[in-house]
Short mmCIF file of C-alpha atoms and ligand atoms in Angstrom, two decimals:
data_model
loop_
_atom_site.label_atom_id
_atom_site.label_comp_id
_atom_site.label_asym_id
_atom_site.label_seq_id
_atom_site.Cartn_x
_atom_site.Cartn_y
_atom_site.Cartn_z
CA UNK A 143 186.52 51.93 33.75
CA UNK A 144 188.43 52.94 30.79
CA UNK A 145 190.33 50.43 29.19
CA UNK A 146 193.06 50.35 25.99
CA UNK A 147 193.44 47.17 23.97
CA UNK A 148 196.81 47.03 22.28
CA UNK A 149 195.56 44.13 18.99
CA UNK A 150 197.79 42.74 17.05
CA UNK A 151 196.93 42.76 13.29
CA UNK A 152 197.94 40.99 10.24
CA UNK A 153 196.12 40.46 7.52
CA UNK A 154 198.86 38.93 5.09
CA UNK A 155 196.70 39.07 1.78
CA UNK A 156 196.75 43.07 2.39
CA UNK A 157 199.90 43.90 4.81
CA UNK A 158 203.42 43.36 4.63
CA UNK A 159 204.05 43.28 8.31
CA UNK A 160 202.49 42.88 11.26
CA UNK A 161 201.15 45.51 13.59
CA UNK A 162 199.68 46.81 16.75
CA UNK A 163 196.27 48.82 16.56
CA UNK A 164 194.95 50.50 19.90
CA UNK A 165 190.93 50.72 20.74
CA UNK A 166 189.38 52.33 23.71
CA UNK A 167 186.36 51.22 25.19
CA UNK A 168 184.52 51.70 28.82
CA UNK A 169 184.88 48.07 30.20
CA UNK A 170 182.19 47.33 32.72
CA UNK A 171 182.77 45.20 35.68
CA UNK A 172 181.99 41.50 34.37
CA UNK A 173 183.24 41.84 31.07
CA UNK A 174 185.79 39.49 30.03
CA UNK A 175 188.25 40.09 27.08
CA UNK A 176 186.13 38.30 24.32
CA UNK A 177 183.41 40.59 25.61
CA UNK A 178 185.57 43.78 24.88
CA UNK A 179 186.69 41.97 21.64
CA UNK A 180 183.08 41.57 20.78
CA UNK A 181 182.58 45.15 21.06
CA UNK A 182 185.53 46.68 19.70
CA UNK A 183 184.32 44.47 16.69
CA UNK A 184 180.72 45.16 16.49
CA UNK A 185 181.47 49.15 17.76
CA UNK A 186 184.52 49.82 16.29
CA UNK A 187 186.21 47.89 13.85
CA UNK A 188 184.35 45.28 11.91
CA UNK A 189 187.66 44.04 10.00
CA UNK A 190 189.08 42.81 14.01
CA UNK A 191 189.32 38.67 13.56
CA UNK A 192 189.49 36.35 16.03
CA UNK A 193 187.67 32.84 16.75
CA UNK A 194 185.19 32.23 19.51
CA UNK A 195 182.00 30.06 19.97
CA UNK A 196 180.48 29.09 23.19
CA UNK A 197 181.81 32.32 25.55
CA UNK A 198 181.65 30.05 28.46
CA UNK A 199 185.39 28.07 28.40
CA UNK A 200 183.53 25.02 26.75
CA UNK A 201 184.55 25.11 22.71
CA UNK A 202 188.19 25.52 23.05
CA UNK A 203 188.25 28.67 20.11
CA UNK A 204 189.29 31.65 21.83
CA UNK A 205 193.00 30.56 22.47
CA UNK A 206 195.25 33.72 22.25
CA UNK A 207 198.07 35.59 24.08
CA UNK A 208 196.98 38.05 26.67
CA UNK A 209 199.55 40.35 28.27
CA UNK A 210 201.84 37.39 26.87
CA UNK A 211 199.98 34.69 28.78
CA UNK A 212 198.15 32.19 26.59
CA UNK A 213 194.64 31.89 27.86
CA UNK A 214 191.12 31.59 26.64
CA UNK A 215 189.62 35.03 26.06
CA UNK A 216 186.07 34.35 27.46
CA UNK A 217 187.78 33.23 30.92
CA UNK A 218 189.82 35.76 31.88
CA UNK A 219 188.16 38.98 32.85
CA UNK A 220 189.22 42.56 31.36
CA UNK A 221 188.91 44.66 35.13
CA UNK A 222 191.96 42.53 36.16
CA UNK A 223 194.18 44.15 33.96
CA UNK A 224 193.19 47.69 35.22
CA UNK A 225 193.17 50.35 32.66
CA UNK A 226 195.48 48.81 29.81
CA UNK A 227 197.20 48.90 27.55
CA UNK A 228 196.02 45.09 27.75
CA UNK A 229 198.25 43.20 24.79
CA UNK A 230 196.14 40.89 22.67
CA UNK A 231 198.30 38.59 20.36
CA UNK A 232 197.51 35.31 18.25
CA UNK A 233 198.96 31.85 20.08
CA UNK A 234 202.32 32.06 19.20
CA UNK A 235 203.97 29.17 17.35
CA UNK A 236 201.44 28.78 14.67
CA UNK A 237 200.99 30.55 11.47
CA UNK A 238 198.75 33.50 11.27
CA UNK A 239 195.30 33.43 8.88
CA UNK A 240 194.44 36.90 9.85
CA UNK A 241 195.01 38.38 13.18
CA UNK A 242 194.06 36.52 16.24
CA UNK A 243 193.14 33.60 13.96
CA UNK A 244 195.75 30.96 13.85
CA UNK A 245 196.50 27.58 11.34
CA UNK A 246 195.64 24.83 13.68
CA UNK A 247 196.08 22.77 11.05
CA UNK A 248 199.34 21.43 11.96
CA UNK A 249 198.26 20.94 15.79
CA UNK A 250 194.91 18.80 15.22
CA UNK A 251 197.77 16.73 12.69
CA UNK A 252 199.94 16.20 15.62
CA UNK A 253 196.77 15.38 17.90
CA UNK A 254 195.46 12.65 15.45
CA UNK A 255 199.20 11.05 14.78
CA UNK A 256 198.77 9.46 18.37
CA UNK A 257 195.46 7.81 17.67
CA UNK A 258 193.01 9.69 19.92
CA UNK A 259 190.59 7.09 20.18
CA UNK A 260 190.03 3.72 21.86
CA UNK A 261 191.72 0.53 20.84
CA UNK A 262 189.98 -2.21 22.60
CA UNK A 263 191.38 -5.54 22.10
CA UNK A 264 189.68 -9.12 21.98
CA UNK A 265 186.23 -9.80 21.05
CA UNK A 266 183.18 -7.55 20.34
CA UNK A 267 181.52 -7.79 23.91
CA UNK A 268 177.74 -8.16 23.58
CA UNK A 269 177.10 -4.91 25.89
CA UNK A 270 179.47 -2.09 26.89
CA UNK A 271 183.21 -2.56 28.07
CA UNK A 272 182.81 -2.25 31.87
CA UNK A 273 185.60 0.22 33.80
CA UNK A 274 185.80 0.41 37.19
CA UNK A 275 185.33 3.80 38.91
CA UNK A 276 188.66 3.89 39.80
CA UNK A 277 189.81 2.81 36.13
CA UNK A 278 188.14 5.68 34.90
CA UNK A 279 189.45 7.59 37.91
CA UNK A 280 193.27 7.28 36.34
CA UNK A 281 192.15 9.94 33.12
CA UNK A 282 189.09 12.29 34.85
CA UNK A 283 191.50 15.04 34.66
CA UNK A 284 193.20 14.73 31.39
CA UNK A 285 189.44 14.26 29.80
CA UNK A 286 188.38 17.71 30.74
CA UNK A 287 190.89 18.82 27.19
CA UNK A 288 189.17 21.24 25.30
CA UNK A 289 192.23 21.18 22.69
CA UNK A 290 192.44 24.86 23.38
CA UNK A 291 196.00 24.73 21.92
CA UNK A 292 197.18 27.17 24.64
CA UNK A 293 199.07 24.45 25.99
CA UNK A 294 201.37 23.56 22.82
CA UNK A 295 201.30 27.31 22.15
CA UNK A 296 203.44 28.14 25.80
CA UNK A 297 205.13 24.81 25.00
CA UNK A 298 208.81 26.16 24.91
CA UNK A 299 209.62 22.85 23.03
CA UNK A 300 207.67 23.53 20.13
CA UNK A 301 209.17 26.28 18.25
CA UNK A 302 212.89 24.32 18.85
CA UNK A 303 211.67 20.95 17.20
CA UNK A 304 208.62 21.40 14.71
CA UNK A 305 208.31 17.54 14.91
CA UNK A 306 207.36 17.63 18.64
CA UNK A 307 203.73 16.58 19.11
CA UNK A 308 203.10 18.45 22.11
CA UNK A 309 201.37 18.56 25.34
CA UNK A 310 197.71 18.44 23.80
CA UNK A 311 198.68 15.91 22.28
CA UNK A 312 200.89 14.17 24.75
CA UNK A 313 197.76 14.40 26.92
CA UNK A 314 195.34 12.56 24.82
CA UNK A 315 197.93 9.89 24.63
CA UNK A 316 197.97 9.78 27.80
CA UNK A 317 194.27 8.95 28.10
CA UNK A 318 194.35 6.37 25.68
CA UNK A 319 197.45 4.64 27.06
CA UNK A 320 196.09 4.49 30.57
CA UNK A 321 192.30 3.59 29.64
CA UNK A 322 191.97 -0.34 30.92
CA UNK A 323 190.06 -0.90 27.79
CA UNK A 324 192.43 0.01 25.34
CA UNK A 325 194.46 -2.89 24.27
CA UNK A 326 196.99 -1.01 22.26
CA UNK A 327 199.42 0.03 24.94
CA UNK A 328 202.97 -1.23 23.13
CA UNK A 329 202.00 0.55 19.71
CA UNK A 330 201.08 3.95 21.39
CA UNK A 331 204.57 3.43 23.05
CA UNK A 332 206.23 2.83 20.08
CA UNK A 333 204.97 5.96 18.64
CA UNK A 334 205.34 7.79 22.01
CA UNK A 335 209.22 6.64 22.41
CA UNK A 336 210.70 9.37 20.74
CA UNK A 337 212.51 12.82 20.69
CA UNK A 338 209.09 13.81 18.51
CA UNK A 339 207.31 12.19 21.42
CA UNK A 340 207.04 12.09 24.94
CA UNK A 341 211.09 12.15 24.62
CA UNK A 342 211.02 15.76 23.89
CA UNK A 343 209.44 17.10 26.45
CA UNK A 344 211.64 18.61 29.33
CA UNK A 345 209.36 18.98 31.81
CA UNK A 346 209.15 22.80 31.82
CA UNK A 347 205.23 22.61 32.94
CA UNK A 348 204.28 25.39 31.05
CA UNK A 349 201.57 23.60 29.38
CA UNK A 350 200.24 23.03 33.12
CA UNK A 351 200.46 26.76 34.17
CA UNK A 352 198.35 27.56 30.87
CA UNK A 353 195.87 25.49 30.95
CA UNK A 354 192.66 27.22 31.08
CA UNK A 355 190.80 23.38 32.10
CA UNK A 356 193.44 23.41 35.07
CA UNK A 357 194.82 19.97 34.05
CA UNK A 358 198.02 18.66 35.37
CA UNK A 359 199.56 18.19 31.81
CA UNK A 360 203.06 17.66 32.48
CA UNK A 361 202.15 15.32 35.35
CA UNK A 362 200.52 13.18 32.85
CA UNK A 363 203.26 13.51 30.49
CA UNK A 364 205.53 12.20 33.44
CA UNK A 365 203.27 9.27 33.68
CA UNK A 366 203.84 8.06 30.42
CA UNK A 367 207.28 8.76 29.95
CA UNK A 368 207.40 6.06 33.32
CA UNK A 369 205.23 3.87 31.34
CA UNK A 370 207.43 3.53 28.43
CA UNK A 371 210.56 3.01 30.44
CA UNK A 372 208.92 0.33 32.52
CA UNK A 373 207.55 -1.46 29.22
CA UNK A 374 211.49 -0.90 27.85
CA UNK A 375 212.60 -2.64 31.00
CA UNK A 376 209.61 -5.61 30.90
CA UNK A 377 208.19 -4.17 33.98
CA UNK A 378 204.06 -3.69 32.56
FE1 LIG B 483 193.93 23.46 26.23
FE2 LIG B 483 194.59 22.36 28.62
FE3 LIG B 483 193.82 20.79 26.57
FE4 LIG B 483 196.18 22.01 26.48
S1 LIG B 483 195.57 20.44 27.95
S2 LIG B 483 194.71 21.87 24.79
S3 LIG B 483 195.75 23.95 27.50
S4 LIG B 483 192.59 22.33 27.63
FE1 LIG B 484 184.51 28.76 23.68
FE2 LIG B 484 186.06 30.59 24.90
S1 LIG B 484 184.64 30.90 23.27
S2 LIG B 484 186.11 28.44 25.09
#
């Protein structure tokens, strides 16, 4: 089948404004978009640039807008949007290097400002810190996070308050703050309890309908925004 790809381009140490470029290629039936980006790059157009690793939903690269849907390039696959023109864009909201290639910069910042890692409390144990099945049950989900940024991309918070953390990162939180091994519950809230924070979300689950890892993001968010108003109230 004959397909067109509609690219954006911007390469801002040579052009003063963005623009759209159209390729052509014969898609066959089990290509996916990165596959046609592959070979509009390595047929067509060499300068094309765009991130990708693994091909196989694993590495979290391939993040971009398709038909203005964020979504990971290597899952999504190029016969279901018939003959084209099939609009590639960068993840909006973040600041573009060259092309499809966006500054993540800011959103790793955001991810590591809520401490991403356990806080266990007490003393060293002399083997592992045990966790029940069903303690470990509470975060399965959220633990599948690639930190795709699609997520924060569709976030319709983030381009109204640059401060917001956003779902990726509202997610890992999440993990943290629910793990029974992590002992620093109150000082996640405290950094949690704000507009910039779990505060600013509004619940618009666009995050969830994104998510290439089919994770219930806003539900977690909910979660903790329960927590913190049950610590505010004494109830944990
Ligand atoms: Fe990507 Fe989903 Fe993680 Fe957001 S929650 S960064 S959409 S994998
Ligand atoms: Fe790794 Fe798509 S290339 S997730």
């Amino acid at each position: 089948m004959d397909c067109t790809f509609k690219i954006f381009r911007f390469d801002p140490q040579e052009d003063r404004e963005p623009r759209y470029q159209e390729y052509r290629i014969e898609v066959e039936p089990a290509e996916r978009i990165l596959d046609c980006l592959n070979r509009i790059r390595w047929e067509q157009d060499p300068s094309l640039a765009y991130r990708m690793s693994c091909a196989h939903g694993v590495c979290g690269s391939d993040g971009m807008k398709i038909n203005g849907v964020c979504a990971l390039a290597c899952q999504r696959l190029a016969r279901g949007y018939g003959q084209g023109p099939v609009l590639i864009e960068p993840l909006p909201n973040f600041r573009v290097v060259k092309d499809l290639i966006v500054d993540l910069d800011p959103f790793f910042e955001k991810y590591r400002s809520v401490r991403p890692y356990l806080l266990p409390g007490g003393e060293e144990p002399e083997a592992e810190r045990p966790q029940s099945p069903e303690e470990r049950g509470v975060f399965d989900e959220a633990i599948r996070c690639i930190l795709c940024a699609c997520c924060t991309a569709a976030c319709p918070i983030t381009p109204q308050n640059e401060a917001f953390v956003g779902p990726a990162a509202l997610l890992r939180a999440f993990r943290y703050l629910f793990d029974s091994r992590d002992a620093a519950g109150r000082e996640r809230i405290q950094v949690l309890d704000s507009r910039n924070g779990a505060g600013g979300c509004k619940s618009h689950g666009k995050c969830t309908e994104v998510c290439p890892k089919e994770i219930d993001v806003r539900k977690a968010i909910g979660r903790t925004k329960k927590r913190i108003f049950d610590e505010k109230r004494g109830q944990v």
